mmCIF file of C-alpha atoms and ligand atoms in Angstrom:
data_model
loop_
_atom_site.group_PDB
_atom_site.id
_atom_site.type_symbol
_atom_site.label_atom_id
_atom_site.label_comp_id
_atom_site.label_asym_id
_atom_site.label_seq_id
_atom_site.Cartn_x
_atom_site.Cartn_y
_atom_site.Cartn_z
ATOM 1 C CA MET A 117 36.242 -1.997 36.328
ATOM 2 C CA ASN A 118 33.033 -4.549 35.128
ATOM 3 C CA LYS A 119 32.970 -8.288 35.269
ATOM 4 C CA ILE A 120 33.354 -7.888 31.333
ATOM 5 C CA GLN A 121 36.259 -5.591 32.138
ATOM 6 C CA LYS A 122 37.887 -8.163 34.636
ATOM 7 C CA LEU A 123 37.255 -11.181 32.839
ATOM 8 C CA GLY A 124 39.044 -9.330 29.783
ATOM 9 C CA LEU A 125 41.770 -8.228 31.734
ATOM 10 C CA THR A 126 42.634 -11.664 33.077
ATOM 11 C CA VAL A 127 42.428 -13.753 29.857
ATOM 12 C CA LEU A 128 45.113 -10.473 28.571
ATOM 13 C CA LEU A 129 47.007 -11.607 31.734
ATOM 14 C CA SER A 130 47.589 -15.283 31.357
ATOM 15 C CA THR A 131 47.855 -15.182 28.132
ATOM 16 C CA VAL A 132 51.338 -13.148 28.015
ATOM 17 C CA PHE A 133 52.528 -15.496 30.552
ATOM 18 C CA ALA A 134 51.340 -18.500 28.790
ATOM 19 C CA TYR A 135 53.340 -16.763 25.847
ATOM 20 C CA GLY A 136 55.789 -14.569 27.462
ATOM 21 C CA HIS A 137 57.291 -16.922 30.044
ATOM 22 C CA GLY A 138 60.619 -19.398 29.375
ATOM 23 C CA ASP A 139 59.184 -22.415 30.779
ATOM 24 C CA VAL A 140 57.173 -23.888 27.760
ATOM 25 C CA VAL A 141 56.900 -28.214 28.342
ATOM 26 C CA PRO A 142 59.640 -29.684 25.769
ATOM 27 C CA GLN A 143 57.940 -31.781 23.234
ATOM 28 C CA PRO A 144 58.834 -35.461 22.292
ATOM 29 C CA VAL A 145 58.941 -35.673 19.101
ATOM 30 C CA ASP A 146 57.791 -38.759 16.722
ATOM 31 C CA THR A 147 60.641 -40.099 14.521
ATOM 32 C CA LYS A 148 58.655 -43.190 13.406
ATOM 33 C CA GLY A 149 60.088 -43.643 9.956
ATOM 34 C CA LEU A 150 64.035 -42.378 10.248
ATOM 35 C CA LYS A 151 66.898 -45.310 10.609
ATOM 36 C CA PRO A 152 67.536 -45.764 14.388
ATOM 37 C CA LEU A 153 70.631 -44.611 15.729
ATOM 38 C CA GLY A 154 71.228 -46.498 19.196
ATOM 39 C CA LYS A 155 73.470 -45.384 21.546
ATOM 40 C CA GLU A 156 76.645 -43.684 20.734
ATOM 41 C CA TRP A 157 75.946 -40.593 19.296
ATOM 42 C CA LEU A 158 77.510 -39.580 16.500
ATOM 43 C CA GLU A 159 80.104 -36.585 15.265
ATOM 44 C CA THR A 160 77.943 -36.259 12.411
ATOM 45 C CA ASN A 161 74.246 -35.546 10.884
ATOM 46 C CA PRO A 162 73.755 -39.343 9.271
ATOM 47 C CA TYR A 163 70.078 -37.565 7.689
ATOM 48 C CA VAL A 164 71.882 -34.815 5.413
ATOM 49 C CA GLY A 165 69.220 -34.159 2.762
ATOM 50 C CA ASN A 166 67.171 -37.164 3.724
ATOM 51 C CA LYS A 167 62.897 -35.760 2.927
ATOM 52 C CA LYS A 168 61.660 -37.413 5.798
ATOM 53 C CA ALA A 169 64.379 -36.145 8.598
ATOM 54 C CA ILE A 170 63.624 -32.284 7.337
ATOM 55 C CA GLU A 171 59.917 -33.170 7.274
ATOM 56 C CA ILE A 172 60.217 -34.525 11.155
ATOM 57 C CA GLY A 173 62.475 -32.059 12.025
ATOM 58 C CA LYS A 174 60.533 -29.269 10.556
ATOM 59 C CA HIS A 175 57.517 -30.238 13.047
ATOM 60 C CA GLY A 176 60.512 -30.820 15.682
ATOM 61 C CA TYR A 177 61.703 -27.243 15.493
ATOM 62 C CA GLU A 178 58.714 -25.295 15.587
ATOM 63 C CA GLU A 179 57.338 -27.777 19.262
ATOM 64 C CA ASN A 180 60.557 -26.694 20.603
ATOM 65 C CA CYS A 181 62.956 -24.118 19.264
ATOM 66 C CA ALA A 182 60.447 -21.763 17.488
ATOM 67 C CA ARG A 183 59.258 -19.646 20.522
ATOM 68 C CA CYS A 184 62.872 -19.018 20.782
ATOM 69 C CA HIS A 185 65.126 -19.135 17.230
ATOM 70 C CA GLY A 186 62.030 -18.021 15.127
ATOM 71 C CA LEU A 187 59.383 -19.787 13.097
ATOM 72 C CA GLU A 188 60.658 -20.753 9.558
ATOM 73 C CA VAL A 189 64.547 -20.151 11.244
ATOM 74 C CA VAL A 190 64.119 -16.826 11.116
ATOM 75 C CA SER A 191 64.805 -15.403 13.549
ATOM 76 C CA GLY A 192 62.612 -11.806 15.292
ATOM 77 C CA GLY A 193 65.962 -11.055 17.575
ATOM 78 C CA ILE A 194 66.429 -13.238 20.923
ATOM 79 C CA ALA A 195 68.436 -15.233 20.166
ATOM 80 C CA PRO A 196 70.864 -16.705 17.330
ATOM 81 C CA ASP A 197 69.515 -16.527 13.941
ATOM 82 C CA LEU A 198 70.445 -20.432 13.091
ATOM 83 C CA ARG A 199 69.953 -19.673 9.354
ATOM 84 C CA TYR A 200 73.691 -18.780 9.156
ATOM 85 C CA LEU A 201 75.322 -21.584 11.069
ATOM 86 C CA ASP A 202 78.092 -23.816 9.435
ATOM 87 C CA THR A 203 76.032 -26.877 7.182
ATOM 88 C CA GLY A 204 79.538 -28.570 7.543
ATOM 89 C CA ALA A 205 80.674 -31.524 9.655
ATOM 90 C CA ASP A 206 82.119 -27.956 12.216
ATOM 91 C CA GLY A 207 79.362 -27.089 12.363
ATOM 92 C CA ASP A 208 77.546 -30.287 13.736
ATOM 93 C CA GLU A 209 79.322 -30.737 16.365
ATOM 94 C CA TRP A 210 78.879 -27.275 17.553
ATOM 95 C CA PHE A 211 74.947 -28.047 17.191
ATOM 96 C CA MET A 212 75.395 -30.983 19.391
ATOM 97 C CA GLU A 213 76.787 -29.135 22.021
ATOM 98 C CA ARG A 214 74.053 -26.227 22.016
ATOM 99 C CA ILE A 215 71.443 -29.277 22.020
ATOM 100 C CA ARG A 216 71.784 -31.676 24.185
ATOM 101 C CA GLY A 217 74.014 -28.698 26.543
ATOM 102 C CA GLY A 218 72.108 -25.494 26.046
ATOM 103 C CA ALA A 219 73.500 -22.252 27.303
ATOM 104 C CA VAL A 220 73.516 -21.794 30.644
ATOM 105 C CA ARG A 221 75.630 -19.495 32.611
ATOM 106 C CA ASN A 222 76.469 -18.361 36.123
ATOM 107 C CA GLY A 223 73.066 -20.230 36.590
ATOM 108 C CA ASN A 224 71.155 -18.578 33.872
ATOM 109 C CA VAL A 225 69.218 -20.176 31.065
ATOM 110 C CA TYR A 226 70.050 -18.757 28.003
ATOM 111 C CA MET A 227 68.884 -22.091 26.015
ATOM 112 C CA PRO A 228 67.597 -25.033 27.540
ATOM 113 C CA PRO A 229 69.592 -28.856 27.647
ATOM 114 C CA PHE A 230 66.994 -31.144 24.536
ATOM 115 C CA GLU A 231 69.549 -34.058 26.438
ATOM 116 C CA GLY A 232 67.431 -37.139 27.820
ATOM 117 C CA ILE A 233 63.981 -34.747 26.219
ATOM 118 C CA LEU A 234 64.890 -35.244 23.063
ATOM 119 C CA SER A 235 66.776 -38.536 21.506
ATOM 120 C CA GLN A 236 69.285 -38.346 18.778
ATOM 121 C CA GLU A 237 67.357 -39.081 15.986
ATOM 122 C CA ALA A 238 65.354 -35.932 16.407
ATOM 123 C CA MET A 239 68.203 -33.650 17.135
ATOM 124 C CA TRP A 240 69.692 -34.486 13.680
ATOM 125 C CA ALA A 241 65.889 -34.312 12.598
ATOM 126 C CA ILE A 242 65.842 -30.863 13.906
ATOM 127 C CA ARG A 243 69.831 -30.054 12.241
ATOM 128 C CA SER A 244 68.475 -31.556 8.877
ATOM 129 C CA PHE A 245 65.687 -29.542 8.762
ATOM 130 C CA ILE A 246 67.676 -26.594 10.311
ATOM 131 C CA VAL A 247 70.299 -26.644 7.563
ATOM 132 C CA SER A 248 67.620 -26.730 4.746
ATOM 133 C CA LYS A 249 67.020 -23.297 6.113
ATOM 134 C CA HIS A 250 70.469 -22.608 5.331
ATOM 135 C CA THR A 251 71.464 -19.072 4.200
ATOM 136 C CA GLU A 252 74.510 -17.332 3.203
ATOM 137 C CA GLU A 253 74.807 -13.664 4.627
HETATM 138 C C1 LIG B 269 64.589 -20.254 26.070
HETATM 139 C C2 LIG B 269 64.803 -20.352 24.278
HETATM 140 C C3 LIG B 269 66.228 -21.101 23.269
HETATM 141 C C4 LIG B 269 65.292 -22.566 22.871
HETATM 142 C C5 LIG B 269 63.760 -22.676 23.634
HETATM 143 C C6 LIG B 269 66.010 -22.679 22.166
HETATM 144 N N1 LIG B 269 67.140 -21.993 22.150
HETATM 145 FE FE1 LIG B 269 69.250 -22.141 20.993
HETATM 146 N N2 LIG B 269 69.055 -20.541 21.840
HETATM 147 C C7 LIG B 269 69.524 -19.558 22.633
HETATM 148 C C8 LIG B 269 70.436 -18.478 22.981
HETATM 149 C C9 LIG B 269 69.955 -17.657 23.782
HETATM 150 C C10 LIG B 269 71.781 -19.015 22.278
HETATM 151 C C11 LIG B 269 72.767 -17.869 22.541
HETATM 152 C C12 LIG B 269 73.216 -18.899 23.370
HETATM 153 C C13 LIG B 269 74.469 -18.304 24.182
HETATM 154 O O1 LIG B 269 74.391 -16.637 24.275
HETATM 155 O O2 LIG B 269 75.200 -18.572 24.491
HETATM 156 C C14 LIG B 269 70.855 -19.640 21.812
HETATM 157 C C15 LIG B 269 71.975 -20.693 20.870
HETATM 158 C C16 LIG B 269 71.465 -21.888 20.275
HETATM 159 C C17 LIG B 269 72.621 -21.874 18.888
HETATM 160 C C18 LIG B 269 73.782 -21.862 18.872
HETATM 161 C C19 LIG B 269 73.791 -20.578 17.954
HETATM 162 C C20 LIG B 269 75.202 -19.755 17.637
HETATM 163 O O3 LIG B 269 75.169 -19.402 16.461
HETATM 164 O O4 LIG B 269 76.005 -20.099 17.807
HETATM 165 C C21 LIG B 269 72.135 -23.227 19.026
HETATM 166 C C22 LIG B 269 72.662 -24.870 17.678
HETATM 167 C C23 LIG B 269 70.451 -23.587 19.114
HETATM 168 N N3 LIG B 269 70.407 -22.343 19.867
HETATM 169 C C24 LIG B 269 69.960 -24.700 18.780
HETATM 170 C C25 LIG B 269 68.704 -24.674 19.029
HETATM 171 C C26 LIG B 269 67.785 -25.648 19.415
HETATM 172 C C27 LIG B 269 68.071 -27.339 17.665
HETATM 173 C C28 LIG B 269 66.345 -25.564 19.737
HETATM 174 C C29 LIG B 269 65.214 -25.998 19.719
HETATM 175 C C30 LIG B 269 65.458 -27.599 20.183
HETATM 176 C C31 LIG B 269 66.728 -24.550 20.707
HETATM 177 N N4 LIG B 269 68.276 -24.153 20.462
HETATM 178 C C32 LIG B 269 66.169 -23.699 21.558
HETATM 179 C C33 LIG B 269 67.745 -19.773 23.096
HETATM 180 C C34 LIG B 269 66.982 -21.049 23.401
#
Protein backbone atom coordinates (compact mmCIF):
# COMPACT_ATOMS: atom_id res chain seq x y z
CA MET A 1 0.00 0.00 0.00
CA ASN A 2 1.46 3.39 -0.90
CA LYS A 3 1.15 6.58 1.14
CA ILE A 4 -1.86 7.90 -0.74
CA GLN A 5 -3.75 4.61 -0.40
CA LYS A 6 -2.95 4.52 3.32
CA LEU A 7 -4.20 8.05 3.75
CA GLY A 8 -7.40 7.19 1.87
CA LEU A 9 -7.99 4.17 4.10
CA THR A 10 -7.46 6.22 7.25
CA VAL A 11 -9.93 8.86 6.10
CA LEU A 12 -12.44 6.19 5.12
CA LEU A 13 -12.15 4.38 8.45
CA SER A 14 -12.47 7.49 10.55
CA THR A 15 -15.57 8.45 8.57
CA VAL A 16 -17.08 5.03 9.19
CA PHE A 17 -16.35 5.30 12.91
CA ALA A 18 -17.66 8.83 13.19
CA TYR A 19 -21.00 8.00 11.55
CA GLY A 20 -21.36 4.34 12.31
CA HIS A 21 -20.97 4.55 16.06
CA GLY A 22 -23.77 5.45 18.46
CA ASP A 23 -21.80 7.88 20.64
CA VAL A 24 -22.66 11.11 18.89
CA VAL A 25 -22.72 14.06 21.28
CA PRO A 26 -26.28 15.24 21.98
CA GLN A 27 -26.94 18.79 20.88
CA PRO A 28 -28.68 21.36 23.07
CA VAL A 29 -31.60 23.07 21.38
CA ASP A 30 -32.15 26.84 21.44
CA THR A 31 -35.81 27.33 22.35
CA LYS A 32 -35.83 31.13 22.35
CA GLY A 33 -39.25 32.39 21.22
CA LEU A 34 -41.21 29.59 22.89
CA LYS A 35 -43.30 30.05 25.99
CA PRO A 36 -41.15 28.87 28.98
CA LEU A 37 -42.70 25.90 30.76
CA GLY A 38 -41.20 25.92 34.22
CA LYS A 39 -39.98 22.92 36.16
CA GLU A 40 -43.10 20.75 36.43
CA TRP A 41 -43.32 18.11 33.71
CA LEU A 42 -46.45 18.67 31.67
CA GLU A 43 -48.56 15.68 30.62
CA THR A 44 -49.62 17.00 27.26
CA ASN A 45 -47.98 19.04 24.55
CA PRO A 46 -48.40 22.78 25.24
CA TYR A 47 -47.26 23.70 21.72
CA VAL A 48 -49.75 21.77 19.58
CA GLY A 49 -49.82 23.30 16.09
CA ASN A 50 -47.38 26.07 17.10
CA LYS A 51 -45.35 26.95 13.96
CA LYS A 52 -42.34 28.23 15.89
CA ALA A 53 -42.25 25.05 17.98
CA ILE A 54 -42.38 22.90 14.84
CA GLU A 55 -39.48 24.83 13.31
CA ILE A 56 -37.36 24.60 16.48
CA GLY A 57 -38.35 20.96 16.88
CA LYS A 58 -37.18 20.18 13.35
CA HIS A 59 -33.64 21.33 14.22
CA GLY A 60 -33.73 19.53 17.54
CA TYR A 61 -34.91 16.36 15.83
CA GLU A 62 -32.31 16.53 13.07
CA GLU A 63 -29.47 16.97 15.54
CA ASN A 64 -30.55 14.44 18.16
CA CYS A 65 -32.93 11.88 16.70
CA ALA A 66 -32.51 11.66 12.92
CA ARG A 67 -29.38 9.50 13.03
CA CYS A 68 -31.51 6.66 14.39
CA HIS A 69 -35.10 7.56 13.50
CA GLY A 70 -34.30 8.91 10.03
CA LEU A 71 -34.33 12.28 8.26
CA GLU A 72 -37.78 13.88 7.99
CA VAL A 73 -38.97 11.23 10.48
CA VAL A 74 -38.83 8.50 7.83
CA SER A 75 -37.11 5.57 9.53
CA GLY A 76 -34.51 3.59 7.65
CA GLY A 77 -35.32 0.60 9.83
CA ILE A 78 -32.87 0.74 12.77
CA ALA A 79 -35.39 2.48 15.06
CA PRO A 80 -39.20 2.76 15.03
CA ASP A 81 -40.79 5.07 12.46
CA LEU A 82 -42.13 7.94 14.59
CA ARG A 83 -44.61 9.10 11.94
CA TYR A 84 -46.97 6.42 13.19
CA LEU A 85 -46.94 7.51 16.85
CA ASP A 86 -50.34 8.35 18.33
CA THR A 87 -50.86 12.13 18.07
CA GLY A 88 -53.10 12.45 21.14
CA ALA A 89 -52.55 12.42 24.90
CA ASP A 90 -51.48 8.75 24.96
CA GLY A 91 -48.86 9.53 22.36
CA ASP A 92 -47.67 12.54 24.37
CA GLU A 93 -47.22 10.36 27.44
CA TRP A 94 -45.35 7.60 25.61
CA PHE A 95 -43.19 10.14 23.78
CA MET A 96 -42.14 11.79 27.07
CA GLU A 97 -41.41 8.47 28.70
CA ARG A 98 -39.06 7.51 25.88
CA ILE A 99 -37.36 10.86 25.29
CA ARG A 100 -36.73 11.39 29.02
CA GLY A 101 -35.71 7.87 29.93
CA GLY A 102 -34.55 6.43 26.61
CA ALA A 103 -34.76 2.69 26.06
CA VAL A 104 -32.28 0.85 28.23
CA ARG A 105 -32.67 -2.89 28.94
CA ASN A 106 -30.15 -5.18 30.66
CA GLY A 107 -27.51 -2.48 30.36
CA ASN A 108 -28.01 -2.15 26.59
CA VAL A 109 -28.78 1.36 25.39
CA TYR A 110 -31.18 1.05 22.46
CA MET A 111 -31.99 4.72 22.78
CA PRO A 112 -30.13 7.16 25.10
CA PRO A 113 -32.08 9.17 27.71
CA PHE A 114 -32.38 12.90 26.98
CA GLU A 115 -33.49 14.10 30.41
CA GLY A 116 -30.91 16.60 31.69
CA ILE A 117 -29.69 17.20 28.14
CA LEU A 118 -32.72 18.66 26.41
CA SER A 119 -35.04 21.12 28.13
CA GLN A 120 -38.73 20.33 28.47
CA GLU A 121 -39.36 23.09 25.90
CA ALA A 122 -37.03 21.38 23.41
CA MET A 123 -38.70 17.99 24.00
CA TRP A 124 -42.20 19.30 23.32
CA ALA A 125 -40.92 21.23 20.30
CA ILE A 126 -39.52 17.96 18.90
CA ARG A 127 -42.85 16.28 19.68
CA SER A 128 -44.64 19.06 17.74
CA PHE A 129 -42.38 18.50 14.73
CA ILE A 130 -42.91 14.73 14.82
CA VAL A 131 -46.69 15.17 15.03
CA SER A 132 -46.53 17.52 12.02
CA LYS A 133 -45.11 14.55 10.04
CA HIS A 134 -47.77 12.11 11.24
CA THR A 135 -48.90 9.50 8.73
CA GLU A 136 -51.69 6.95 8.95
CA GLU A 137 -50.75 3.43 7.86
C1 LIG B 1 -29.11 5.70 19.22
C2 LIG B 1 -30.33 5.65 18.44
C3 LIG B 1 -31.49 6.51 18.87
C4 LIG B 1 -31.53 7.87 19.08
C5 LIG B 1 -30.39 8.87 18.96
C6 LIG B 1 -32.90 8.18 19.40
N1 LIG B 1 -33.66 7.05 19.42
FE1 LIG B 1 -35.65 6.91 19.86
N2 LIG B 1 -35.56 4.89 19.74
C7 LIG B 1 -34.46 4.17 19.33
C8 LIG B 1 -34.78 2.74 19.39
C9 LIG B 1 -33.84 1.61 19.00
C10 LIG B 1 -36.10 2.64 19.84
C11 LIG B 1 -36.89 1.34 20.14
C12 LIG B 1 -36.61 1.07 21.59
C13 LIG B 1 -37.04 -0.29 22.08
O1 LIG B 1 -36.59 -1.29 21.53
O2 LIG B 1 -37.78 -0.32 23.07
C14 LIG B 1 -36.57 4.02 20.05
C15 LIG B 1 -37.85 4.35 20.45
C16 LIG B 1 -38.37 5.64 20.49
C17 LIG B 1 -39.74 5.98 20.76
C18 LIG B 1 -40.89 5.00 20.98
C19 LIG B 1 -41.38 4.57 19.60
C20 LIG B 1 -42.46 3.52 19.59
O3 LIG B 1 -43.03 3.29 18.48
O4 LIG B 1 -42.75 2.92 20.61
C21 LIG B 1 -39.83 7.34 20.70
C22 LIG B 1 -41.06 8.19 20.92
C23 LIG B 1 -38.51 7.84 20.40
N3 LIG B 1 -37.65 6.79 20.27
C24 LIG B 1 -38.19 9.17 20.23
C25 LIG B 1 -36.90 9.67 20.04
C26 LIG B 1 -36.58 11.07 19.97
C27 LIG B 1 -37.58 12.20 20.05
C28 LIG B 1 -35.22 11.15 19.83
C29 LIG B 1 -34.36 12.40 19.77
C30 LIG B 1 -34.50 13.33 20.88
C31 LIG B 1 -34.70 9.79 19.78
N4 LIG B 1 -35.75 8.91 19.90
C32 LIG B 1 -33.35 9.46 19.64
C33 LIG B 1 -33.23 4.67 18.97
C34 LIG B 1 -32.85 6.00 19.09
